[in-house]
XYZ file of C-alpha atoms in Angstrom:
739
model
C 31.290 -53.271 -25.117
C 28.678 -54.045 -22.431
C 28.597 -51.713 -19.475
C 30.412 -53.290 -16.534
C 29.711 -50.524 -14.013
C 26.954 -48.036 -14.769
C 27.738 -46.128 -11.590
C 31.440 -45.468 -12.271
C 31.824 -41.920 -13.557
C 34.961 -40.586 -15.250
C 35.482 -36.830 -15.652
C 37.434 -35.884 -18.805
C 38.956 -32.374 -18.706
C 40.569 -31.192 -21.960
C 40.317 -27.962 -23.930
C 40.224 -29.913 -27.209
C 36.715 -30.967 -28.222
C 38.203 -33.682 -30.442
C 40.159 -35.206 -27.535
C 37.121 -34.999 -25.245
C 34.882 -36.744 -27.764
C 37.484 -39.420 -28.592
C 38.262 -40.249 -24.959
C 34.536 -40.163 -24.049
C 33.767 -42.821 -26.651
C 36.592 -45.025 -25.359
C 35.443 -44.603 -21.732
C 31.845 -45.396 -22.684
C 32.931 -48.576 -24.571
C 34.827 -49.653 -21.463
C 31.533 -49.556 -19.539
C 32.018 -46.348 -17.593
C 30.009 -43.151 -17.633
C 31.993 -40.237 -19.197
C 31.446 -36.578 -18.238
C 33.443 -33.793 -19.951
C 34.786 -30.382 -18.957
C 36.248 -27.899 -21.444
C 38.798 -26.376 -19.074
C 40.353 -26.355 -15.624
C 37.889 -23.896 -14.078
C 34.907 -25.918 -15.273
C 36.535 -29.141 -14.020
C 37.076 -27.693 -10.517
C 33.470 -26.418 -10.406
C 32.138 -29.860 -11.402
C 34.355 -31.636 -8.861
C 33.052 -29.353 -6.125
C 29.417 -30.045 -6.962
C 29.473 -33.744 -8.008
C 31.261 -36.991 -7.167
C 33.538 -38.674 -9.730
C 35.470 -41.933 -9.569
C 38.415 -40.846 -11.757
C 39.739 -37.774 -13.548
C 41.436 -37.748 -16.982
C 43.191 -34.366 -16.906
C 44.960 -32.582 -19.768
C 48.190 -30.925 -18.589
C 48.141 -27.942 -20.939
C 44.904 -25.896 -20.926
C 44.211 -22.145 -21.070
C 43.299 -20.482 -17.791
C 43.612 -23.009 -14.969
C 45.846 -25.772 -16.416
C 46.050 -29.421 -15.399
C 48.849 -28.883 -12.851
C 46.766 -26.176 -11.112
C 43.752 -28.509 -10.960
C 45.952 -31.369 -9.643
C 47.392 -29.176 -6.885
C 43.870 -28.094 -5.921
C 42.793 -31.742 -5.608
C 45.833 -32.737 -3.539
C 45.528 -29.705 -1.235
C 41.836 -30.409 -0.614
C 42.324 -34.199 -0.098
C 40.281 -35.424 -3.056
C 40.676 -39.205 -3.087
C 39.918 -39.969 -6.742
C 42.785 -41.158 -9.015
C 44.024 -38.501 -11.448
C 45.424 -39.664 -14.814
C 47.254 -36.945 -16.725
C 46.943 -36.580 -20.513
C 50.032 -35.067 -22.068
C 51.569 -34.346 -25.437
C 54.778 -36.005 -26.547
C 56.883 -33.073 -25.364
C 55.379 -32.754 -21.857
C 57.563 -35.402 -20.097
C 58.955 -32.886 -17.560
C 55.466 -31.786 -16.656
C 54.363 -35.439 -16.434
C 57.139 -36.131 -13.904
C 56.085 -33.053 -11.948
C 52.479 -34.282 -11.909
C 53.508 -37.757 -10.669
C 55.449 -36.108 -7.851
C 52.442 -33.968 -6.928
C 50.238 -37.053 -6.695
C 48.933 -38.075 -10.125
C 48.231 -41.791 -10.413
C 49.511 -42.282 -14.004
C 49.651 -40.575 -17.376
C 48.584 -41.096 -20.995
C 50.038 -39.532 -24.109
C 48.127 -38.149 -27.068
C 46.682 -39.700 -29.091
C 45.155 -41.790 -26.289
C 45.476 -45.547 -26.815
C 42.251 -47.406 -25.940
C 44.011 -50.527 -24.540
C 46.416 -48.431 -22.486
C 43.480 -46.388 -21.151
C 41.561 -49.545 -20.210
C 44.533 -50.988 -18.283
C 45.270 -47.723 -16.485
C 41.616 -47.215 -15.465
C 41.202 -50.793 -14.200
C 44.394 -50.595 -12.169
C 43.458 -47.147 -10.846
C 39.992 -48.277 -9.760
C 41.349 -51.459 -8.129
C 44.103 -49.648 -6.248
C 41.733 -46.817 -5.335
C 39.188 -49.259 -3.921
C 41.852 -51.104 -1.932
C 43.295 -47.895 -0.555
C 39.844 -46.689 0.347
C 39.088 -49.880 2.249
C 42.418 -49.758 4.083
C 41.905 -46.127 4.974
C 38.397 -46.770 6.149
C 39.377 -49.804 8.207
C 42.409 -48.094 9.740
C 40.459 -44.951 10.510
C 37.564 -46.922 11.940
C 39.796 -48.920 14.307
C 41.927 -45.949 15.355
C 38.977 -43.672 15.906
C 36.712 -46.259 17.448
C 35.727 -45.546 21.059
C 35.784 -49.321 21.574
C 39.041 -50.713 22.915
C 40.586 -53.193 20.434
C 43.422 -55.608 21.212
C 44.926 -58.441 19.103
C 47.107 -61.124 20.674
C 48.670 -64.366 19.528
C 47.376 -67.664 20.885
C 49.605 -67.314 23.951
C 48.285 -63.879 24.893
C 51.169 -61.797 23.601
C 49.844 -58.416 22.529
C 50.461 -57.612 18.874
C 48.152 -54.605 18.385
C 46.134 -52.175 20.483
C 44.244 -49.082 19.380
C 44.348 -45.763 21.296
C 41.054 -46.530 23.040
C 42.505 -49.727 24.553
C 45.495 -47.808 25.934
C 43.195 -45.173 27.437
C 40.921 -47.888 28.802
C 43.825 -49.776 30.453
C 45.328 -46.556 31.903
C 42.009 -45.764 33.534
C 42.108 -49.143 35.337
C 45.804 -49.542 36.201
C 48.202 -47.312 38.081
C 51.113 -48.615 36.037
C 51.861 -46.805 32.777
C 54.380 -49.420 31.555
C 53.305 -51.268 28.389
C 52.296 -54.928 28.857
C 53.527 -57.575 26.447
C 51.034 -60.277 27.479
C 47.337 -59.808 28.140
C 47.510 -62.352 30.958
C 50.127 -60.253 32.758
C 47.900 -57.166 32.784
C 46.906 -56.624 36.393
C 44.269 -54.149 35.313
C 42.239 -56.954 33.759
C 39.919 -58.855 36.090
C 40.663 -62.533 36.537
C 37.381 -63.444 34.935
C 38.328 -61.678 31.692
C 41.704 -63.476 31.559
C 39.843 -66.757 31.927
C 37.579 -65.844 28.990
C 40.682 -65.223 26.841
C 42.060 -68.674 27.716
C 38.731 -70.393 27.125
C 38.384 -68.737 23.689
C 41.882 -69.934 22.722
C 41.082 -73.451 23.809
C 37.503 -73.733 22.540
C 37.798 -71.549 19.458
C 34.400 -69.956 20.234
C 33.361 -66.321 20.457
C 32.426 -65.024 23.896
C 30.741 -61.777 24.826
C 29.357 -60.420 28.050
C 29.483 -57.726 30.747
C 31.777 -57.654 33.731
C 32.454 -55.282 36.577
C 35.763 -53.634 37.453
C 37.134 -50.756 39.465
C 38.878 -47.731 38.003
C 42.120 -46.503 39.507
C 40.135 -43.647 41.176
C 37.954 -46.192 42.929
C 34.835 -45.719 40.844
C 32.830 -48.751 39.751
C 33.219 -49.536 36.049
C 31.172 -51.755 33.781
C 32.612 -53.116 30.548
C 31.173 -55.080 27.674
C 33.663 -57.421 25.966
C 33.634 -59.528 22.782
C 36.466 -62.101 22.555
C 36.828 -63.809 19.178
C 39.442 -66.448 18.179
C 41.052 -66.006 14.747
C 41.755 -69.341 12.997
C 44.777 -70.027 10.798
C 44.739 -72.075 7.592
C 44.943 -75.330 9.580
C 41.921 -74.149 11.557
C 43.889 -73.809 14.775
C 43.622 -70.605 16.814
C 46.433 -68.268 15.814
C 45.250 -65.006 17.296
C 42.685 -63.564 19.670
C 40.695 -60.415 18.748
C 39.025 -58.628 21.636
C 36.671 -55.607 21.739
C 36.153 -53.989 25.105
C 33.719 -51.075 25.634
C 33.088 -49.083 28.767
C 29.331 -49.271 29.311
C 29.263 -47.586 32.685
C 27.554 -44.513 31.251
C 25.228 -46.673 29.197
C 24.047 -48.498 32.302
C 23.738 -45.219 34.153
C 21.817 -43.711 31.261
C 19.583 -46.757 31.094
C 18.760 -46.416 34.757
C 18.312 -42.660 34.308
C 16.030 -43.290 31.342
C 13.845 -45.589 33.379
C 13.723 -42.993 36.125
C 13.013 -40.259 33.564
C 10.206 -42.293 32.027
C 8.617 -42.672 35.434
C 8.954 -38.938 36.039
C 7.521 -38.201 32.576
C 4.487 -40.343 33.305
C 3.962 -38.681 36.676
C 4.301 -35.177 35.240
C 2.132 -36.011 32.239
C -0.647 -37.131 34.555
C -0.571 -33.690 36.174
C -1.213 -31.901 32.852
C -4.809 -30.872 32.023
C -4.197 -31.593 28.315
C -4.090 -35.074 26.773
C -0.554 -36.428 26.214
C -0.013 -39.485 24.011
C 2.593 -41.754 22.437
C 2.267 -44.084 19.433
C 4.302 -46.891 17.987
C 5.655 -46.830 14.440
C 2.340 -48.205 13.102
C 0.306 -45.419 14.684
C -1.283 -47.346 17.558
C -1.582 -45.483 20.854
C 0.871 -46.928 23.386
C 0.451 -44.382 26.164
C -1.962 -41.698 27.349
C -2.027 -39.621 30.490
C -5.097 -39.286 32.693
C -6.356 -36.224 30.788
C -6.293 -38.263 27.566
C -8.637 -40.902 28.977
C -10.974 -38.335 30.562
C -11.058 -36.068 27.482
C -11.658 -38.741 24.855
C -13.673 -41.177 27.014
C -11.658 -44.370 26.402
C -10.572 -46.863 29.062
C -7.152 -48.404 29.650
C -8.537 -51.801 28.597
C -9.561 -50.341 25.241
C -6.091 -48.858 24.904
C -4.519 -52.258 25.488
C -6.839 -53.857 22.925
C -5.601 -51.329 20.358
C -6.535 -47.750 19.476
C -5.161 -46.315 16.258
C -4.421 -42.591 16.178
C -6.273 -42.077 12.883
C -9.628 -42.999 14.413
C -9.520 -39.795 16.474
C -9.454 -37.530 13.377
C -12.078 -36.416 10.872
C -11.944 -38.228 7.488
C -11.053 -35.033 5.630
C -8.089 -34.464 7.991
C -6.540 -37.925 7.723
C -4.599 -37.311 4.501
C -3.262 -34.024 5.881
C -2.301 -35.788 9.101
C -0.417 -38.544 7.258
C 1.447 -35.934 5.205
C 2.432 -34.045 8.365
C 3.685 -37.264 9.977
C 5.750 -38.156 6.906
C 7.335 -34.713 6.963
C 8.169 -35.042 10.653
C 9.765 -38.448 10.107
C 12.159 -37.012 7.534
C 12.894 -33.492 8.752
C 11.962 -33.915 12.420
C 10.579 -30.428 13.042
C 8.544 -29.644 16.146
C 5.304 -27.813 15.565
C 1.539 -27.734 15.804
C -1.240 -28.604 13.383
C -4.912 -27.790 13.714
C -7.392 -30.653 13.342
C -10.902 -31.652 14.286
C -10.687 -34.588 16.737
C -13.458 -36.835 18.059
C -14.320 -38.296 21.440
C -15.506 -41.843 22.061
C -19.152 -40.680 21.856
C -18.588 -39.088 18.401
C -18.524 -35.471 19.566
C -15.875 -33.431 17.762
C -13.939 -30.348 18.763
C -11.128 -28.250 17.217
C -7.677 -28.974 18.612
C -4.024 -28.087 18.175
C -1.893 -31.218 18.039
C 1.769 -30.734 18.915
C 3.832 -33.766 17.954
C 7.386 -34.950 17.444
C 8.883 -38.270 16.337
C 10.186 -40.741 18.910
C 13.622 -41.536 17.545
C 15.431 -44.736 18.459
C 18.421 -46.615 17.118
C 16.475 -47.779 14.099
C 15.024 -44.386 13.254
C 11.533 -43.183 14.058
C 9.754 -45.400 16.530
C 6.438 -43.562 16.562
C 5.254 -40.172 17.793
C 4.495 -38.429 21.013
C 2.451 -35.299 21.375
C -0.030 -33.176 23.234
C -3.614 -32.247 22.302
C -4.975 -28.789 23.210
C -8.697 -28.084 23.006
C -9.023 -24.727 21.200
C -12.821 -24.449 21.160
C -12.755 -21.249 23.204
C -9.841 -19.936 21.155
C -11.754 -20.533 17.902
C -14.810 -18.761 19.316
C -12.622 -15.845 20.324
C -10.961 -15.772 16.892
C -14.370 -15.840 15.219
C -15.567 -12.925 17.336
C -12.331 -11.057 16.608
C -12.795 -11.630 12.871
C -16.382 -10.418 13.072
C -15.358 -7.354 15.072
C -12.482 -6.643 12.708
C -14.810 -6.934 9.711
C -17.254 -4.551 11.380
C -14.400 -2.164 12.105
C -13.084 -2.377 8.523
C -16.570 -1.946 7.055
C -17.166 1.065 9.289
C -13.674 2.398 8.599
C -14.220 2.165 4.841
C -17.805 3.467 4.984
C -16.982 6.723 6.783
C -17.471 9.526 4.212
C -14.548 11.544 5.584
C -10.930 10.825 4.706
C -9.207 8.935 7.557
C -5.421 8.667 7.755
C -3.590 6.517 10.332
C 0.090 7.267 11.001
C 2.733 5.816 13.286
C 2.957 8.153 16.291
C 6.728 7.695 16.530
C 7.919 8.541 13.019
C 4.790 9.914 11.316
C 4.814 7.359 8.474
C 1.357 6.537 7.075
C 0.275 2.970 7.861
C -3.437 2.848 7.043
C -6.162 4.816 5.226
C -9.765 4.309 4.221
C -11.258 4.294 0.751
C -12.331 7.937 0.977
C -8.808 8.888 2.079
C -7.375 7.267 -1.033
C -9.900 9.045 -3.274
C -9.492 12.323 -1.392
C -5.699 12.548 -1.651
C -5.383 10.665 -4.971
C -2.451 8.428 -3.986
C -2.123 4.690 -4.671
C -1.636 2.354 -1.668
C 2.043 1.947 -2.588
C 2.503 5.734 -2.691
C 0.608 6.196 0.575
C 2.897 3.719 2.376
C 5.935 5.884 1.503
C 4.445 9.166 2.727
C 5.034 11.087 5.970
C 2.119 12.883 7.631
C 3.770 16.188 6.695
C 3.627 15.304 2.978
C -0.162 15.845 3.036
C 0.216 19.606 3.533
C 1.454 22.397 1.239
C 5.052 23.395 1.905
C 4.179 26.565 3.789
C 1.691 24.668 6.028
C 3.809 21.538 6.595
C 5.263 22.726 9.911
C 1.789 23.605 11.182
C 0.462 20.163 10.204
C 3.409 18.308 11.794
C 3.085 20.383 14.980
C -0.615 19.477 15.183
C 0.324 15.791 14.688
C 2.893 15.945 17.527
C 0.486 17.702 19.865
C -2.232 15.168 19.053
C 0.120 12.253 19.786
C 0.853 13.878 23.171
C -2.823 14.444 23.923
C -2.682 18.246 23.532
C -4.533 18.853 20.254
C -8.179 19.468 19.475
C -9.114 20.359 15.905
C -7.438 22.253 13.084
C -8.704 24.104 10.029
C -6.054 24.236 7.340
C -5.367 23.168 3.763
C -4.058 19.895 2.365
C -2.572 19.266 -1.059
C -3.535 16.264 -3.192
C -1.267 14.141 -5.345
C -2.249 16.355 -8.306
C -1.352 19.582 -6.492
C -4.942 20.625 -5.741
C -5.413 22.481 -2.467
C -8.475 21.639 -0.384
C -9.761 23.384 2.751
C -10.147 20.789 5.522
C -11.232 20.485 9.131
C -9.058 17.952 10.996
C -10.034 16.137 14.174
C -7.780 13.495 15.668
C -7.384 10.684 18.169
C -4.637 8.294 19.244
C -4.637 4.675 20.324
C -1.970 2.416 21.760
C -1.546 -1.362 21.641
C 1.128 -3.662 22.976
C 3.169 -3.216 19.806
C 2.529 0.293 18.470
C 1.208 3.809 19.072
C -1.006 5.280 16.339
C -2.360 8.695 15.304
C -5.786 8.822 13.603
C -6.649 11.947 11.624
C -10.137 12.621 10.204
C -9.963 15.061 7.278
C -13.315 16.674 6.392
C -13.589 18.658 3.171
C -14.917 22.106 4.101
C -14.321 23.691 0.700
C -18.057 24.093 0.123
C -18.490 25.359 3.673
C -15.714 27.901 3.164
C -17.247 28.862 -0.162
C -20.653 29.243 1.478
C -19.136 31.337 4.246
C -17.489 33.549 1.660
C -20.789 33.804 -0.224
C -22.598 34.714 2.978
C -19.986 37.356 3.739
C -20.172 38.614 0.154
C -23.981 38.633 0.263
C -23.948 40.495 3.556
C -21.495 42.989 2.107
C -23.531 43.232 -1.082
C -26.734 43.666 0.909
C -25.148 46.393 2.988
C -23.740 48.026 -0.136
C -27.117 47.678 -1.835
C -28.986 49.185 1.084
C -26.475 51.975 1.301
C -26.458 52.587 -2.442
C -30.186 52.247 -2.995
C -30.993 54.351 0.045
C -28.649 57.025 -1.275
C -29.985 56.774 -4.811
C -33.591 56.835 -3.550
C -32.943 59.604 -1.061
C -31.400 62.009 -3.581
C -34.313 62.195 -6.088
C -36.850 61.803 -3.284
C -35.417 64.763 -1.389
C -35.454 66.780 -4.602
C -39.089 65.864 -5.264
C -40.106 66.631 -1.672
C -38.204 69.910 -1.688
C -39.645 71.243 -4.924
C -43.188 69.990 -4.262
C -43.048 71.580 -0.804
C -41.990 74.891 -2.323
C -44.779 74.695 -4.890
C -47.346 73.986 -2.190
C -46.168 76.778 0.080
C -45.427 79.467 -2.486
C -47.612 78.639 -5.440
C -49.195 82.098 -5.491
C -45.891 83.931 -5.294
C -43.965 81.843 -7.899
C -43.889 82.905 -11.471
C -45.100 80.583 -14.169
C -41.590 79.874 -15.578
C -40.293 79.040 -12.110
C -43.188 76.688 -11.461
C -42.604 74.962 -14.809
C -38.878 74.594 -14.000
C -39.723 73.020 -10.618
C -42.261 70.702 -12.224
C -39.673 69.663 -14.877
C -37.126 68.901 -12.160
C -39.734 66.898 -10.235
C -40.546 64.971 -13.437
C -36.880 64.140 -14.158
C -36.199 63.038 -10.584
C -39.345 60.899 -10.691
C -38.100 59.221 -13.881
C -34.717 58.627 -12.227
C -36.442 57.168 -9.197
C -38.623 54.990 -11.415
C -35.577 53.704 -13.355
C -33.805 52.832 -10.131
C -36.824 50.963 -8.830
C -37.182 49.206 -12.175
C -33.518 48.055 -12.048
C -34.005 46.651 -8.566
C -37.199 44.891 -9.588
C -35.530 43.534 -12.730
C -32.653 42.038 -10.676
C -35.187 40.544 -8.277
C -37.150 38.988 -11.152
C -33.949 37.637 -12.737
C -32.741 36.097 -9.473
C -36.124 34.493 -8.856
C -36.441 33.222 -12.437
C -39.683 35.118 -13.030
C -38.502 37.112 -16.076
C -40.393 36.315 -19.270
C -39.136 37.579 -22.629
C -41.509 38.313 -25.517
C -39.185 37.489 -28.384
C -40.015 38.309 -31.967
C -38.271 39.058 -35.235
C -37.024 42.619 -35.227
C -34.576 44.978 -36.897
C -31.979 45.845 -34.186
C -30.956 49.040 -35.976
C -34.376 50.604 -35.319
C -34.250 49.825 -31.583
C -30.664 51.067 -31.209
C -31.431 54.230 -33.208
C -34.400 55.012 -30.890
C -32.166 54.599 -27.844
C -29.500 56.905 -29.297
C -32.138 59.602 -30.029
C -33.500 59.341 -26.474
C -29.997 59.680 -24.992
C -29.000 62.549 -27.283
C -30.254 65.099 -24.734
C -28.027 63.589 -22.024
C -25.031 63.655 -24.427
C -25.689 67.291 -25.306
C -25.728 68.256 -21.622
C -22.017 67.187 -21.415
C -21.195 68.347 -24.957
C -20.457 64.699 -25.880
C -20.668 63.611 -29.517
C -22.901 60.512 -29.698
C -22.145 58.888 -33.071
C -24.164 55.911 -34.499
C -22.882 53.798 -37.405
C -25.029 51.026 -38.895
C -23.847 48.554 -41.544
C -26.583 48.197 -44.167
C -28.437 46.116 -44.997
C -28.954 44.923 -41.406
C -30.125 41.362 -40.694
C -32.925 40.659 -38.250
C -32.636 38.973 -34.887
C -35.086 37.079 -32.677
C -35.252 39.051 -29.423
C -37.360 40.871 -26.861
C -37.458 44.498 -28.003
C -37.790 46.037 -24.526
C -34.905 43.900 -23.209
C -32.703 44.847 -26.185
C -33.556 48.494 -25.567
C -32.599 48.139 -21.886
C -29.249 46.571 -22.866
C -28.520 49.494 -25.178
C -29.649 52.111 -22.630
C -27.483 50.596 -19.873
C -24.319 50.294 -22.000
C -24.649 53.632 -23.851
C -25.798 55.360 -20.659
C -22.699 54.102 -18.816
C -20.501 55.358 -21.680
C -22.088 58.822 -21.454
C -21.812 58.777 -17.657
C -18.054 58.077 -17.641
C -17.066 60.104 -20.722
C -15.764 63.560 -19.828
C -17.216 66.801 -21.267
C -16.453 67.210 -24.930
C -15.793 63.498 -25.391
C -16.920 60.988 -28.032
C -19.144 57.877 -27.745
C -19.338 55.669 -30.856
C -22.126 53.107 -31.324
C -21.681 50.543 -34.120
C -24.015 47.877 -35.525
C -22.680 45.229 -37.910
C -22.906 41.496 -38.452
C -20.659 38.587 -39.316
C -21.607 35.180 -40.650
C -23.659 34.233 -37.590
C -23.988 37.128 -35.156
C -25.132 40.692 -34.702
C -22.252 42.819 -33.403
C -23.368 45.746 -31.199
C -20.433 47.766 -29.813
C -20.151 50.935 -27.735
C -16.787 52.737 -27.469
C -16.014 55.763 -25.317
C -12.868 57.762 -24.615
C -13.401 57.891 -20.872
C -11.059 56.894 -18.015
C -11.281 53.172 -18.774
C -11.623 50.271 -16.365
C -8.709 48.938 -14.269
C -7.579 45.458 -15.358
C -8.252 43.999 -11.920
C -11.913 45.107 -12.137
C -12.710 43.771 -15.635
C -13.971 40.403 -14.288
C -16.004 42.105 -11.530
C -17.994 44.780 -13.374
C -20.819 42.385 -14.297
C -21.368 41.470 -10.645
C -24.379 42.820 -8.786
C -23.854 46.151 -7.031
C -20.212 46.393 -8.133
C -18.966 49.847 -8.944
C -15.446 50.783 -9.942
C -13.795 52.851 -7.251
C -12.718 56.189 -8.739
C -11.081 58.397 -6.105
C -12.365 61.946 -6.265
C -15.255 61.108 -8.641
C -18.785 60.704 -7.324
C -20.809 58.956 -10.054
C -24.429 58.063 -9.484
C -25.510 54.454 -9.928
C -26.413 51.217 -8.119
C -23.978 48.886 -9.861
C -26.892 46.869 -11.316
C -26.880 47.988 -14.953
C -24.164 45.716 -16.312
C -25.431 42.765 -14.264
C -28.812 43.203 -15.965
C -27.088 43.456 -19.344
C -25.253 40.165 -18.825
C -28.432 38.326 -17.758
C -30.459 39.621 -20.725
C -27.731 38.839 -23.273
C -27.258 35.333 -21.858
C -31.034 34.759 -22.065
C -30.777 35.578 -25.794
C -27.895 33.071 -26.301
C -25.424 35.893 -26.761
C -22.219 37.107 -25.183
C -20.916 40.401 -23.896
C -17.242 41.375 -23.863
C -15.334 44.356 -22.584
C -11.927 45.711 -23.634
C -10.462 48.704 -21.862
C -7.287 50.784 -22.007
C -6.901 52.838 -18.807
C -7.125 56.607 -19.401
C -7.910 56.082 -23.107
C -11.023 54.077 -23.966
C -13.480 51.309 -23.128
C -15.302 49.108 -25.655
C -18.345 46.930 -24.858
C -19.164 44.310 -27.533
C -22.453 42.368 -27.544
C -22.925 39.368 -29.846
C -26.461 38.104 -30.578
C -27.336 35.263 -32.991
C -28.894 36.200 -36.373
C -31.979 34.677 -37.913
C -30.227 34.088 -41.243
C -26.830 34.456 -42.887
C -26.095 38.126 -43.488
C -25.421 39.466 -46.934
C -22.841 41.997 -45.755
C -20.264 42.359 -43.068
């Protein structure tokens, strides 16, 4: 069947897909547009969001059933006809639905002819009811007074506005049966009624009257004869409207327009109005002086678009279209041109002029923003300079809100320094930058700085990764109209602190060195001076054995003094990088054996057993023989020095797959665990209360430097009060044949 009304939409609500599809096909063949819903809840949702012309509603559905949906429609004044679809046994529910307000009902299976008749009748009756409701509501709610009389003036109908209108004019509240008997009506209006009855023509016009309170009233009336079938006048229809306020408003509008023009001429900015086509209809004095046009040129026709740059015209037209539809007030920035072609940046504020027929053009104001743009440009340049400087500063800079301490800004170095991402920074408090035990100190400094009472602070901060860094903090604050800010400059002084510690350590080491060396030099020197002085004074009286003993002592003290001086010179050469090693292939067992033989005398003096064990065959190494000898002397000599009388010092030489292993083990007092890492430092000596052991604290430092220069390592393992083992590893020339 051909569609008879493509805009008529029928909603079909049934939980059965078969019924929905069957009824949809019938509705579509009848020329209507079917829409389906699978239940009551879906039907209500669709009715709330869309308009439908009729509803075919199944009575029995799960959830919200048809009766529930019908009640919802009646309670919310939905005007569409509702046709219930029921089963054969639902007659009681059908009756209930008709009482609630359903238009009609259909039984399953739905008959196509019955459905067509019911829908046509429903749409016809619905349209008629809608028209009657609209007409009745329009007349009753109309502010215009309406009265209908017969051809003799007898009143047959008046709306509420007519009653209110008449009561405002007459002191009598009694109802009038004839319009000609109404004393409230002016005589001229009664004459117009009679003339309309006689002539059969429509009359309309304004007339003046007085209200019962004495005020002057103006009314506009339309008197229309209503003809019967024989074309004679059967009734008179009159519309009467109080236009007193309209006339007052019209006069006020004229007065307001004059005032607007006068005020607009006082403004230093151009003010304009256009018609709906965009032609300028008005400009104040500033408009003519700013743009250089004359009033004659305005009268000849100036279109608003000719004032704008070509690239701005499309944007302008879009803005005007938006204002015509949504009517927002606002400003848009354009480049506008004077009569002589000179352009300047401007803000154009505009709004539509709305009349009875919609937008009647635009009015607006033009503000020259040349100085503003220059200021903005300078501000942008200054801000860029500030940001460039802010980011280029090598110190970490953190900006926090002075009220709550939340971080609001940071430079690039600050982000690298603390290790946080911008998102993490924005969630931090100024106190979060410090370790827990220093947080209160950091927050107190922040508060004092915000109150102008802080200078600088040396403390520690903690990074995102938990690393502590020594910092020097200086600060400043600044205040704007909207906020108060704290600026902290964090300078990394870790290297400075390290240097200060090194300086202090060097000073201490220098003092210790001077003290130690002076003592070590003084002791043998005093011995030499004492014995040489005795020899010089008493050489004739001294026996030969005594002289030889003195000379031997002088010789030993001289060797001790020479060794001390050699250690100091060696450290000096090492520190200055002037040590040169004469490396060659050598058998380390020979060098170590020579050292052990030379130290045997010292071991015998303390009744110490000096035991040497060499793994044979021994592989060769590439080394400086004198340096290797000095390493052995220093390590074995220390072992003899700290081993008590009657002790044991064991020297071992062996090799593994790649290295020579030279170890020295004693059964002395051992080395405290806290001093193990320090014994290779220059001038360090283990404190041993009650024991006075000679030495400068340079021997092991020299050992470490020599071994490192030969690509080797030196290790120490000690058990307090039991033993100490020094192990030196030096690379071999070839793979050893034994271990």
